[in-house]
């Protein structure tokens, strides 16, 4: 790997890891499994260690995932809350032990082994035995105050019980995990599915979402539980080891883990990890690993900590549950963009607390690569997602005559839903580009239903209640062709919608229908960016939609966008470097004269773009490139696009863009680094954008200011090297005042 390659890979990984940490910690909506996340973070950490010149204090490998969101008061922890290093194998566990032997110059220390609970971390403060506060982990230093939500947990004592000898400290921070039982998770999911909403993937996600709800009645309705296992600040100290702490917490009347092992040596710890693995499925909370800690606090202090995790503890993660079963058939599903995806139809098998009869096979290439054939014995895995995946097949146990799977043959060369033409297209796939077969018929029922469901999803217009079943039904009955047709479906029609069969009817109901009607009306007021995203314009994801929404006032303006036209026109002129190079034999058609003309035109278009784009946020560079410009303009000018616009016009829906007018920061670009004393990063960003400024991720000569807080990293050094002004929060506020 060359330095340039390493730098590029590190930058890519850093962005990915950051995004997935945000999805997991802040939004409780992870897109990848914990294992996949750990693997990305591990790769990043290894590369940063091998290429220290590209390390950065801003990297997710050096800080804990931040869960803070708006709407909660921030409170500082008295003692920092850390993360844990992870391992998935015995050799690394032994390496952990070997490091401690060296550090402590001893080898007879005691460990505790306890369950690693798959919930979300919380710190409780008891003063003179009274619960005064509950705070999330946040960035480890400061978290969100969730005291009100915690009071809705019936099993959490408000007062510590004074029993016998155990004195009650004046102030104590007790750390633990909030979780939801499997039974409660299933109850809530069943209710969601009945109302046509997307089920949650696992209890952890819904527990994390619930803790951050502002609606206390709803919090109380979704029963949360808590378990406590660790100590923060304690004044005066009352226990001297982890095993004593466990007993002390229990005697104070707090809920604690079912089982904790106190052992000497790593062999005994390894045995305890195995024993825990056999017991863990009977626990009330999800247990995805074992936490191995030095028992004595004195030893813990001697071992110390890195930037984000203690050296005296490690998490051993168990492998995700797998099961073996027969692959009965492969069916083909058609998604909202028309992509044909193979689905494994399985002999039902019990895995991770539920019966599985379907699993994802991703795409045809993957089926080939894993050599999976109908009739095969296959291994399936559940890694935190709703739908399990097929991991591998066992060709040695294959029934005779099993043929390689051929997707096109399986669907008879046409879309299995509408019978329309299919074509092979490049699509974005894990680890780069892949190929997929796509139904070419925009009016395919599967695509219609997929688009309607997407239109109503949380991230789009948040019309709760219209999930896959309701959407499919509305399309099947031809009540909805394009998503905006949802506005024409009468309340009574919705209320009497039969989601079951003729023999076993199951109506959507008055209550659900009323909710949908209220939500669709509320959606009228949503900004242009949400609507652009909700309309499933090819290539327009959330970020692009936001960038478009900031640069246009109305949908009609996007359809006729001067800015997008100029971006396209400029792209057509050709590659800038090519224009600047002298005429060559390779390209004789382009004379120097011709090039000079084009170059001049290019500069004119650049000026036009920046005039049109004045005061706008730079955003993610390249987000509004020629590809996006072409597909947006093409789609909105196409028959389906014009149809959508006409329908919205008829409904009186005219969402407004959030065009930023010129402000004190117009024309200024900021780079943020470190932790600011009072403002959260997003708040500072919001204020910059609102004042017409731009925010960029990296420092260059064009940067106007670097806004730096505590623990600022390499960006600060770079700013100093380039002579870019560095300001603190106070100076920032002064500038903002004008
Ligand atoms: S001790 C300084 N013990 O795992 C060490 N953490 O991946 C602090 N967790 O933030 C953690 N079960 O939220 C500890 N028995 C346990 C745990 C546990 C779950 C969580 C905790 C921590 C995260 C790190």
XYZ file of C-alpha atoms and ligand atoms in Angstrom:
762
model
C 0.000 0.000 0.000
C 1.421 3.384 -0.957
C 1.144 6.296 1.470
C -1.441 7.907 -0.800
C -3.500 4.712 -0.835
C -3.256 4.387 2.930
C -4.301 7.991 3.406
C -7.260 7.523 1.113
C -8.358 4.279 2.740
C -8.037 5.853 6.200
C -10.135 8.836 5.138
C -12.784 6.540 3.655
C -12.887 4.278 6.701
C -12.967 7.225 9.068
C -16.031 8.634 7.331
C -17.742 5.218 7.300
C -16.991 4.448 10.932
C -18.152 7.904 11.960
C -21.406 7.519 10.027
C -22.143 4.098 11.477
C -21.329 5.291 15.009
C -23.774 8.172 14.519
C -26.452 5.779 13.271
C -25.894 3.432 16.200
C -25.350 5.772 19.131
C -27.232 8.918 18.185
C -30.066 7.588 16.066
C -30.441 4.009 17.394
C -30.847 2.919 13.755
C -27.738 0.980 12.764
C -27.445 -0.129 9.177
C -24.790 -2.775 9.767
C -24.246 -5.442 12.400
C -22.062 -4.877 15.464
C -19.553 -7.354 14.037
C -19.330 -5.486 10.752
C -18.879 -2.216 12.660
C -16.172 -3.670 14.888
C -14.370 -4.970 11.796
C -14.371 -1.510 10.156
C -13.138 0.148 13.325
C -10.454 -2.480 13.703
C -9.213 -1.981 10.145
C -9.070 1.762 10.738
C -7.184 1.367 14.024
C -4.663 -0.982 12.395
C -4.053 1.414 9.504
C -3.704 4.384 11.846
C -1.160 2.443 13.861
C 0.785 1.504 10.727
C 0.619 5.055 9.294
C 0.884 7.338 12.328
C 1.348 10.382 10.081
C -2.321 10.017 9.074
C -3.664 9.536 12.614
C -6.093 12.155 13.905
C -7.543 13.080 17.285
C -10.883 13.333 15.490
C -10.920 9.643 14.637
C -13.633 7.398 16.024
C -10.856 5.043 17.125
C -9.903 7.596 19.753
C -13.249 8.637 21.143
C -16.445 7.009 22.316
C -19.549 7.026 20.131
C -21.581 10.101 21.034
C -25.275 9.545 21.778
C -26.299 13.123 22.539
C -29.317 14.553 20.745
C -31.207 17.814 20.828
C -33.920 18.327 23.407
C -31.987 17.158 26.470
C -29.965 19.100 29.007
C -26.284 18.226 28.990
C -24.655 17.182 32.229
C -20.972 16.527 32.890
C -20.016 13.170 34.388
C -17.987 13.413 37.574
C -15.859 10.578 36.277
C -15.403 9.914 32.565
C -17.407 7.081 30.976
C -15.282 4.934 28.752
C -15.745 2.350 26.086
C -14.282 -1.160 26.007
C -11.821 -2.768 23.640
C -13.294 -5.771 21.853
C -12.025 -9.129 20.871
C -13.569 -12.092 19.114
C -10.841 -14.661 19.726
C -8.918 -16.462 22.435
C -5.464 -15.445 21.205
C -6.290 -11.755 21.624
C -7.707 -12.416 25.056
C -4.417 -14.048 26.034
C -2.519 -11.084 24.592
C -4.619 -8.828 26.831
C -3.549 -10.913 29.809
C 0.096 -10.866 28.751
C 0.005 -7.048 28.566
C -1.349 -6.873 32.111
C 1.252 -9.304 33.414
C 3.909 -6.956 32.051
C 2.239 -3.771 33.248
C 1.561 -5.001 36.783
C 4.706 -7.106 37.036
C 2.658 -9.925 38.524
C 0.629 -12.830 37.218
C -1.549 -13.893 40.110
C -4.157 -11.130 39.936
C -7.862 -11.860 40.043
C -10.343 -11.182 37.242
C -14.074 -10.915 37.204
C -16.042 -12.226 34.253
C -19.563 -10.898 33.764
C -22.156 -10.567 31.014
C -21.748 -7.820 28.418
C -25.243 -6.439 28.166
C -26.486 -5.317 24.773
C -28.280 -2.163 25.864
C -27.256 1.440 26.273
C -24.954 2.858 28.885
C -26.277 5.135 31.606
C -24.836 6.740 34.712
C -27.012 7.225 37.792
C -26.122 9.645 40.547
C -27.321 8.962 44.067
C -26.765 11.667 46.684
C -27.184 10.549 50.285
C -28.890 7.482 48.895
C -31.458 9.370 46.748
C -31.541 9.092 42.998
C -30.956 12.612 41.729
C -29.957 12.144 38.109
C -29.544 9.776 35.192
C -27.301 10.684 32.291
C -26.415 8.888 29.048
C -22.789 8.230 28.162
C -22.703 11.079 25.630
C -19.155 11.700 24.489
C -17.842 10.180 27.712
C -17.400 13.585 29.350
C -20.921 14.938 29.091
C -24.171 13.150 28.427
C -27.880 13.860 28.022
C -29.935 14.222 31.193
C -32.602 11.496 30.963
C -33.703 11.555 34.608
C -37.378 12.013 33.696
C -37.350 8.994 31.379
C -35.544 6.866 33.957
C -38.250 7.559 36.486
C -40.535 5.592 34.190
C -38.535 2.410 34.912
C -40.446 0.651 37.668
C -37.586 -1.649 38.677
C -35.195 1.241 39.375
C -35.113 2.149 43.081
C -35.296 5.860 43.912
C -33.547 5.209 47.228
C -30.667 2.965 48.104
C -31.491 0.518 50.885
C -29.281 0.846 53.946
C -28.560 -2.706 55.091
C -26.263 -3.731 57.909
C -22.650 -2.696 57.502
C -22.719 -1.123 54.023
C -22.526 2.636 54.463
C -24.192 4.809 51.842
C -21.829 7.226 50.097
C -22.519 10.947 50.018
C -22.262 10.978 46.253
C -21.990 7.957 44.018
C -22.166 7.464 40.255
C -23.426 3.996 39.423
C -23.164 2.831 35.843
C -25.146 0.240 34.012
C -27.203 -0.565 31.021
C -30.792 0.152 30.025
C -32.393 -2.665 28.088
C -35.692 -4.135 27.011
C -36.730 -7.733 27.547
C -37.315 -9.972 24.555
C -40.982 -10.351 25.536
C -41.561 -6.592 25.647
C -39.692 -6.170 22.365
C -41.918 -8.750 20.717
C -45.062 -7.153 22.162
C -44.105 -3.738 20.748
C -43.049 -5.137 17.399
C -46.276 -7.091 17.026
C -48.224 -3.877 17.691
C -46.145 -2.027 15.099
C -46.625 -4.673 12.459
C -50.377 -4.696 13.138
C -50.399 -0.955 12.480
C -48.486 -1.398 9.271
C -45.211 -0.011 10.620
C -41.690 -1.357 10.165
C -40.647 -3.699 12.977
C -37.504 -2.886 14.979
C -34.490 -5.103 14.370
C -33.672 -5.862 17.989
C -34.424 -4.890 21.590
C -31.316 -2.699 21.875
C -32.383 -0.335 19.115
C -35.826 0.219 20.505
C -34.524 0.643 24.068
C -32.062 3.266 22.805
C -34.805 5.034 20.859
C -37.139 4.968 23.863
C -34.641 6.555 26.236
C -34.449 9.552 23.911
C -38.203 10.055 23.540
C -39.576 13.328 24.815
C -43.041 11.818 25.301
C -42.964 10.467 28.870
C -46.254 8.604 28.600
C -44.926 6.690 25.629
C -41.731 5.924 27.554
C -43.799 4.486 30.396
C -45.859 2.404 27.971
C -42.726 0.752 26.566
C -41.388 -0.969 29.610
C -37.664 -0.454 30.028
C -35.411 -2.300 32.438
C -32.028 -1.531 33.935
C -29.074 -3.463 35.275
C -26.073 -1.977 37.088
C -22.488 -3.170 37.088
C -19.954 -0.425 37.451
C -18.807 2.512 39.550
C -17.930 6.072 38.576
C -17.092 8.726 41.118
C -17.721 7.552 44.696
C -17.349 9.712 47.784
C -16.228 8.322 50.149
C -15.061 5.040 48.658
C -16.959 2.082 50.040
C -15.688 -0.900 48.065
C -12.279 -1.942 46.803
C -13.031 -4.383 44.004
C -15.444 -5.239 41.200
C -16.689 -8.367 42.977
C -17.382 -6.402 46.156
C -19.147 -3.751 44.105
C -21.492 -6.355 42.666
C -22.480 -7.500 46.164
C -22.748 -3.930 47.413
C -25.045 -2.881 44.553
C -27.266 -5.867 45.259
C -27.448 -5.088 48.947
C -28.474 -1.515 48.136
C -31.421 -3.067 46.344
C -30.277 -2.332 42.794
C -30.796 -4.751 39.894
C -27.478 -6.479 39.081
C -26.246 -9.084 36.586
C -27.334 -12.669 37.228
C -23.880 -14.076 37.447
C -20.365 -12.837 38.024
C -17.307 -15.081 38.217
C -14.252 -14.214 40.271
C -11.274 -16.143 38.965
C -7.476 -16.228 39.061
C -5.511 -16.462 35.843
C -6.545 -16.334 32.226
C -7.312 -20.071 31.918
C -9.972 -19.816 34.576
C -11.300 -16.639 32.917
C -11.537 -18.492 29.603
C -13.490 -21.287 31.278
C -15.892 -18.740 32.788
C -16.412 -17.137 29.369
C -17.443 -20.564 28.047
C -19.783 -21.138 30.958
C -21.390 -17.736 30.461
C -21.915 -18.570 26.796
C -23.991 -21.588 27.802
C -26.052 -19.609 30.330
C -26.532 -16.276 28.604
C -29.603 -17.147 26.566
C -31.609 -17.544 29.767
C -30.916 -13.946 30.877
C -33.576 -11.256 30.686
C -31.291 -8.974 28.641
C -29.443 -9.640 25.433
C -25.900 -10.710 26.235
C -23.548 -10.401 23.292
C -20.308 -11.014 25.124
C -18.381 -11.334 28.359
C -16.558 -8.488 30.074
C -13.297 -9.470 31.735
C -12.084 -6.987 34.345
C -9.243 -6.843 36.818
C -11.013 -7.373 40.098
C -9.121 -5.084 42.485
C -9.581 -1.344 41.923
C -5.992 -0.861 42.974
C -4.876 -3.093 40.085
C -7.237 -1.230 37.752
C -5.679 2.091 38.684
C -2.214 0.673 38.149
C -3.153 -0.569 34.671
C -4.667 2.776 33.599
C -6.475 3.585 30.370
C -5.981 4.653 26.762
C -7.882 7.579 25.269
C -11.152 5.706 25.070
C -10.928 2.434 26.959
C -9.442 1.008 30.138
C -6.413 -1.277 29.895
C -7.811 -3.332 32.784
C -10.853 -4.655 30.972
C -11.784 -6.213 27.656
C -14.994 -7.400 26.034
C -15.007 -10.853 24.529
C -17.785 -10.907 21.910
C -19.525 -14.183 21.154
C -20.046 -15.146 17.553
C -23.505 -14.357 16.212
C -25.936 -17.243 16.417
C -26.090 -19.476 13.396
C -28.304 -22.382 12.433
C -28.421 -24.946 9.649
C -31.413 -25.673 7.535
C -32.492 -26.603 4.010
C -32.918 -24.080 1.225
C -36.335 -24.932 -0.227
C -36.505 -22.315 -2.939
C -35.239 -18.959 -4.079
C -37.895 -16.341 -4.755
C -37.344 -12.952 -6.326
C -38.464 -9.685 -4.767
C -38.733 -6.427 -6.648
C -37.725 -3.276 -4.760
C -38.699 0.358 -5.213
C -36.040 0.991 -7.836
C -36.962 -2.208 -9.661
C -33.925 -4.198 -8.530
C -34.620 -7.943 -8.472
C -33.335 -9.438 -5.191
C -33.174 -13.141 -4.448
C -34.681 -14.331 -1.157
C -33.992 -17.694 0.465
C -37.114 -19.669 1.352
C -36.045 -21.984 4.157
C -37.215 -25.007 6.027
C -38.301 -23.181 9.250
C -35.591 -23.226 11.893
C -35.266 -21.727 15.368
C -32.548 -19.082 15.671
C -31.929 -16.326 18.242
C -35.325 -16.524 19.865
C -37.504 -16.788 16.798
C -38.431 -19.069 13.931
C -36.832 -18.190 10.630
C -38.188 -19.175 7.251
C -36.679 -16.494 5.000
C -33.220 -15.037 4.663
C -31.498 -12.596 2.357
C -29.188 -13.783 -0.400
C -28.110 -10.244 -1.468
C -27.628 -10.792 -5.215
C -26.917 -13.307 -7.937
C -23.149 -12.828 -7.790
C -23.119 -13.580 -4.097
C -25.121 -16.775 -4.664
C -22.526 -17.852 -7.253
C -19.601 -16.891 -5.063
C -20.958 -18.874 -2.125
C -22.093 -21.679 -4.427
C -25.598 -21.831 -3.006
C -28.094 -24.062 -4.786
C -31.745 -24.900 -4.221
C -31.986 -28.014 -2.043
C -28.690 -27.254 -0.271
C -28.106 -27.470 3.434
C -27.217 -23.871 4.353
C -25.955 -22.018 7.376
C -27.792 -18.847 8.325
C -26.746 -16.096 10.677
C -28.563 -13.414 12.537
C -26.392 -10.425 13.271
C -28.758 -7.847 14.684
C -30.735 -7.237 11.523
C -34.407 -7.990 11.021
C -33.701 -10.433 8.215
C -31.009 -13.076 8.701
C -28.443 -13.796 5.982
C -27.318 -17.026 4.348
C -23.647 -17.486 5.190
C -22.639 -20.607 3.291
C -23.701 -23.894 1.796
C -22.414 -27.443 2.293
C -21.751 -28.752 -1.234
C -20.671 -32.137 0.159
C -24.241 -32.712 1.346
C -25.854 -31.490 -1.835
C -28.701 -33.510 -3.349
C -27.734 -34.942 -6.753
C -28.658 -32.841 -9.751
C -28.802 -29.482 -7.914
C -28.094 -26.848 -10.542
C -26.412 -23.479 -10.315
C -28.931 -20.723 -9.714
C -29.726 -18.608 -12.738
C -31.756 -15.544 -11.845
C -32.876 -14.696 -15.357
C -34.041 -18.240 -16.014
C -35.808 -18.297 -12.651
C -37.948 -15.309 -13.640
C -38.370 -16.414 -17.244
C -36.515 -13.360 -18.495
C -39.084 -10.875 -17.224
C -40.105 -9.015 -14.076
C -41.831 -11.563 -11.820
C -44.332 -8.941 -10.675
C -45.385 -7.054 -13.824
C -43.935 -9.194 -16.598
C -42.024 -6.167 -17.858
C -38.611 -6.007 -19.492
C -35.565 -6.502 -17.250
C -32.049 -5.216 -17.872
C -28.663 -5.692 -16.291
C -27.449 -2.527 -14.625
C -24.653 -1.367 -12.418
C -25.706 -0.669 -8.859
C -23.969 0.479 -5.707
C -23.018 -2.566 -3.681
C -20.972 -3.416 -0.624
C -17.337 -2.770 -1.403
C -17.898 -0.960 -4.711
C -20.075 -1.529 -7.710
C -22.069 -4.624 -8.466
C -24.486 -5.689 -11.133
C -28.165 -6.299 -10.698
C -31.157 -7.047 -12.820
C -33.747 -4.345 -12.821
C -37.361 -4.167 -13.886
C -37.576 -1.335 -16.420
C -41.244 -0.569 -15.903
C -41.704 2.502 -13.692
C -45.350 1.548 -13.257
C -44.609 -1.966 -11.989
C -46.785 -2.623 -8.932
C -43.818 -3.651 -6.829
C -42.027 -0.394 -7.628
C -45.177 1.602 -6.963
C -45.632 -0.034 -3.563
C -41.943 0.348 -2.745
C -42.010 4.045 -3.589
C -45.166 4.600 -1.548
C -43.658 2.901 1.475
C -40.490 4.947 1.082
C -42.513 8.161 0.687
C -44.131 7.461 4.058
C -40.981 6.268 5.862
C -39.603 8.097 8.890
C -36.709 9.708 7.065
C -38.954 10.871 4.246
C -42.394 12.279 5.137
C -42.929 10.243 8.332
C -46.485 9.186 7.522
C -46.507 6.452 10.159
C -48.834 3.561 9.578
C -48.129 3.040 5.890
C -45.685 0.137 5.955
C -45.133 -2.587 3.374
C -48.474 -4.343 3.837
C -50.636 -1.215 3.669
C -48.632 0.182 0.751
C -48.929 -3.062 -1.213
C -52.672 -3.165 -0.580
C -53.250 0.439 -1.690
C -51.343 -0.234 -4.894
C -52.995 -3.590 -5.514
C -56.444 -1.970 -5.290
C -55.189 0.750 -7.636
C -55.998 3.399 -5.035
C -52.430 4.662 -5.318
C -50.266 4.779 -8.432
C -47.893 7.567 -7.497
C -47.210 8.335 -3.822
C -49.128 11.664 -3.867
C -52.302 9.696 -4.705
C -52.296 8.773 -1.020
C -53.829 12.221 -0.440
C -56.861 11.254 -2.506
C -57.665 8.121 -0.510
C -60.632 8.947 1.725
C -60.534 8.316 5.462
C -63.362 5.743 5.212
C -61.575 3.877 2.437
C -58.436 3.697 4.541
C -60.354 2.676 7.658
C -62.064 -0.227 5.889
C -58.966 -1.405 4.023
C -58.770 -5.201 4.358
C -55.182 -6.253 5.017
C -56.110 -9.883 5.573
C -57.896 -12.263 3.254
C -61.541 -12.617 2.320
C -61.881 -15.588 4.666
C -59.928 -13.918 7.458
C -60.409 -10.183 7.108
C -58.231 -7.781 9.095
C -59.230 -4.165 8.646
C -56.838 -1.243 9.005
C -59.324 0.501 11.328
C -60.578 3.971 12.092
C -57.819 4.800 14.587
C -54.951 3.950 12.235
C -56.639 5.640 9.301
C -57.115 8.847 11.312
C -53.411 8.820 12.204
C -52.424 8.457 8.568
C -54.680 11.321 7.547
C -53.247 13.573 10.262
C -49.683 12.634 9.288
C -50.207 13.235 5.580
C -51.655 16.670 6.327
C -48.716 17.496 8.604
C -46.337 16.441 5.812
C -47.623 19.259 3.586
C -45.603 21.690 5.675
C -42.330 19.755 5.427
C -39.479 21.512 3.629
C -38.520 20.954 0.007
C -35.567 18.756 0.921
C -37.855 16.152 2.541
C -40.136 16.103 -0.493
C -37.265 15.797 -2.925
C -36.028 12.815 -0.964
C -39.508 11.307 -0.608
C -40.186 11.335 -4.358
C -37.558 8.657 -5.138
C -35.734 10.706 -7.774
C -32.887 8.500 -9.057
C -29.549 9.327 -7.361
C -31.148 11.781 -4.939
C -30.371 10.566 -1.427
C -30.808 12.493 1.796
C -27.648 14.578 1.430
C -28.270 15.487 -2.195
C -31.869 16.365 -1.384
C -30.663 18.681 1.360
C -28.175 20.363 -0.950
C -30.873 20.827 -3.587
C -33.342 22.099 -1.007
C -30.887 24.757 0.118
C -30.430 26.056 -3.405
C -33.979 26.174 -4.723
C -37.179 27.764 -3.527
C -39.714 25.364 -5.037
C -40.020 22.017 -6.785
C -40.710 23.795 -10.058
C -37.466 25.680 -9.597
C -35.576 22.391 -9.227
C -37.197 20.993 -12.365
C -36.004 24.049 -14.259
C -32.811 24.584 -12.283
C -30.384 27.026 -13.844
C -27.717 25.826 -11.423
C -28.072 22.168 -12.431
C -28.107 23.139 -16.095
C -24.880 25.067 -15.748
C -23.266 22.190 -13.826
C -24.193 19.893 -16.713
C -23.095 22.318 -19.380
C -19.734 22.649 -17.722
C -19.293 18.885 -17.499
C -19.970 18.641 -21.220
C -17.051 20.949 -21.938
C -14.711 18.229 -20.839
C -12.078 17.548 -18.290
C -10.345 20.657 -17.047
C -6.873 19.076 -16.983
C -7.323 17.913 -20.537
C -8.164 21.473 -21.557
C -5.112 22.830 -19.857
C -2.705 20.348 -21.448
C -1.237 21.387 -24.810
C -2.745 19.865 -27.939
C -1.341 16.427 -28.606
C -1.375 13.873 -31.340
C -3.652 11.779 -29.191
C -6.291 14.413 -29.380
C -5.649 16.307 -32.594
C -9.240 17.422 -32.928
C -8.830 19.790 -30.038
C -6.588 22.548 -31.240
C -5.086 24.998 -28.817
C -7.505 27.552 -30.103
C -10.466 25.332 -29.462
C -9.173 24.585 -25.993
C -8.648 28.209 -25.158
C -12.215 28.873 -26.170
C -13.474 26.052 -23.994
C -11.343 27.117 -21.086
C -12.743 30.580 -21.228
C -16.266 29.194 -21.360
C -15.437 26.964 -18.436
C -14.287 29.927 -16.365
C -17.459 31.811 -17.304
C -19.581 28.856 -16.164
C -17.591 28.593 -12.944
C -18.332 32.234 -12.251
C -21.967 31.632 -13.067
C -22.103 28.655 -10.715
C -20.621 30.591 -7.844
C -22.966 33.505 -8.516
C -25.955 31.155 -8.516
C -24.568 29.392 -5.505
C -23.629 32.518 -3.538
C -23.773 32.179 0.169
C -24.546 28.491 -0.025
C -23.029 25.751 2.002
C -20.267 23.816 0.314
C -21.690 20.673 1.841
C -20.229 17.432 0.694
C -18.119 18.311 -2.314
C -19.318 16.675 -5.471
C -22.774 16.078 -4.066
C -24.288 18.198 -6.807
C -22.098 16.923 -9.602
C -23.088 16.290 -13.209
C -24.454 12.787 -12.518
C -26.940 14.088 -9.963
C -27.748 17.119 -12.111
C -28.504 14.916 -15.111
C -30.672 12.410 -13.296
C -32.615 15.083 -11.414
C -33.354 17.154 -14.525
C -34.051 14.074 -16.650
C -36.393 12.549 -14.123
C -38.396 15.698 -13.496
C -38.744 16.236 -17.238
C -39.759 12.618 -17.910
C -43.362 11.515 -18.134
C -43.466 10.073 -14.580
C -41.705 13.150 -13.201
C -44.102 15.577 -14.856
C -46.999 13.445 -13.649
C -45.741 13.707 -10.056
C -45.315 17.472 -10.256
C -48.773 17.895 -11.746
C -50.367 15.807 -9.010
C -48.638 17.802 -6.279
C -49.715 21.057 -7.903
C -53.305 19.839 -8.007
C -53.133 18.907 -4.327
C -51.848 22.385 -3.495
C -48.586 20.964 -2.193
C -45.775 23.427 -2.789
C -42.917 22.726 -0.356
C -40.514 25.574 0.264
C -36.740 25.375 0.022
C -34.586 26.594 2.859
C -32.592 28.978 0.720
C -30.071 30.714 2.892
C -30.016 34.443 2.414
C -26.750 36.323 2.670
C -25.579 36.692 6.269
C -22.521 37.683 8.259
C -20.731 34.495 7.186
C -21.595 34.632 3.481
C -18.539 33.574 1.525
C -16.789 32.249 4.642
C -15.797 28.609 5.109
C -15.352 27.116 8.576
C -13.662 23.965 9.772
C -14.559 22.659 13.242
C -12.257 20.684 15.477
C -12.204 19.597 19.113
C -14.897 20.028 21.768
C -16.332 23.500 22.288
C -17.105 24.648 25.841
C -20.862 25.180 25.389
C -21.935 24.570 21.788
C -22.404 21.100 20.382
C -20.826 20.554 17.012
C -24.179 20.462 15.190
C -25.314 23.633 16.922
C -22.204 25.498 15.786
C -22.690 24.119 12.261
C -26.325 25.209 12.239
C -25.364 28.736 13.291
C -22.725 28.954 10.561
C -25.152 27.746 7.893
C -27.910 30.031 9.121
C -25.544 32.985 8.794
C -24.762 32.023 5.193
C -21.402 30.348 5.838
C -20.098 26.994 4.723
C -18.738 24.122 6.776
C -15.991 21.924 5.443
C -14.322 18.821 6.815
C -10.753 19.671 5.989
C -8.452 22.661 6.269
C -7.060 24.271 3.127
C -5.796 27.663 2.071
C -9.396 28.571 1.241
C -10.583 27.997 4.822
C -11.623 31.290 6.416
C -11.572 30.138 10.050
C -10.828 27.055 12.087
C -13.157 26.975 15.083
C -11.199 24.995 17.660
C -12.167 23.640 21.055
C -10.529 21.401 23.591
C -8.532 18.420 22.335
C -8.332 19.879 18.850
C -6.347 17.619 16.585
C -4.370 17.697 13.390
C -6.717 20.239 11.800
C -5.428 22.813 14.261
C -1.832 22.061 13.325
C -2.685 22.271 9.655
C -4.411 25.636 10.161
C -1.352 26.977 11.933
C 0.909 25.671 9.202
C -1.207 27.337 6.500
C -1.711 30.539 8.461
C -5.505 30.098 8.633
C -7.002 32.097 11.527
C -7.938 29.894 14.501
C -10.781 31.120 16.710
C -12.387 29.851 19.914
C -16.070 29.751 20.749
C -16.097 33.214 22.351
C -14.510 34.773 19.273
C -16.968 32.861 17.092
C -19.911 34.313 19.023
C -18.461 37.815 18.601
C -18.144 37.324 14.831
C -21.687 36.010 14.697
C -22.970 39.157 16.371
C -21.397 41.045 13.460
S -17.688 -1.840 32.068
C -14.644 1.466 31.812
N -19.309 -3.896 32.071
O -20.226 -1.880 26.852
C -15.437 0.257 31.488
N -19.520 -2.308 30.329
O -18.435 -1.466 24.695
C -16.842 0.576 31.371
N -21.325 -2.780 28.754
O -19.899 1.560 27.408
C -17.705 -0.470 30.996
N -22.020 -4.614 29.710
O -22.140 0.438 27.931
C -18.937 -2.776 31.448
N -20.712 -5.743 32.221
C -20.346 -4.618 31.599
C -20.988 -4.160 30.442
C -20.538 -2.997 29.826
C -22.221 -3.760 28.708
C -21.256 -1.686 27.770
C -21.042 -0.321 28.337
C -19.811 0.192 27.663
C -19.781 -0.623 26.441
C -18.424 -0.717 25.834
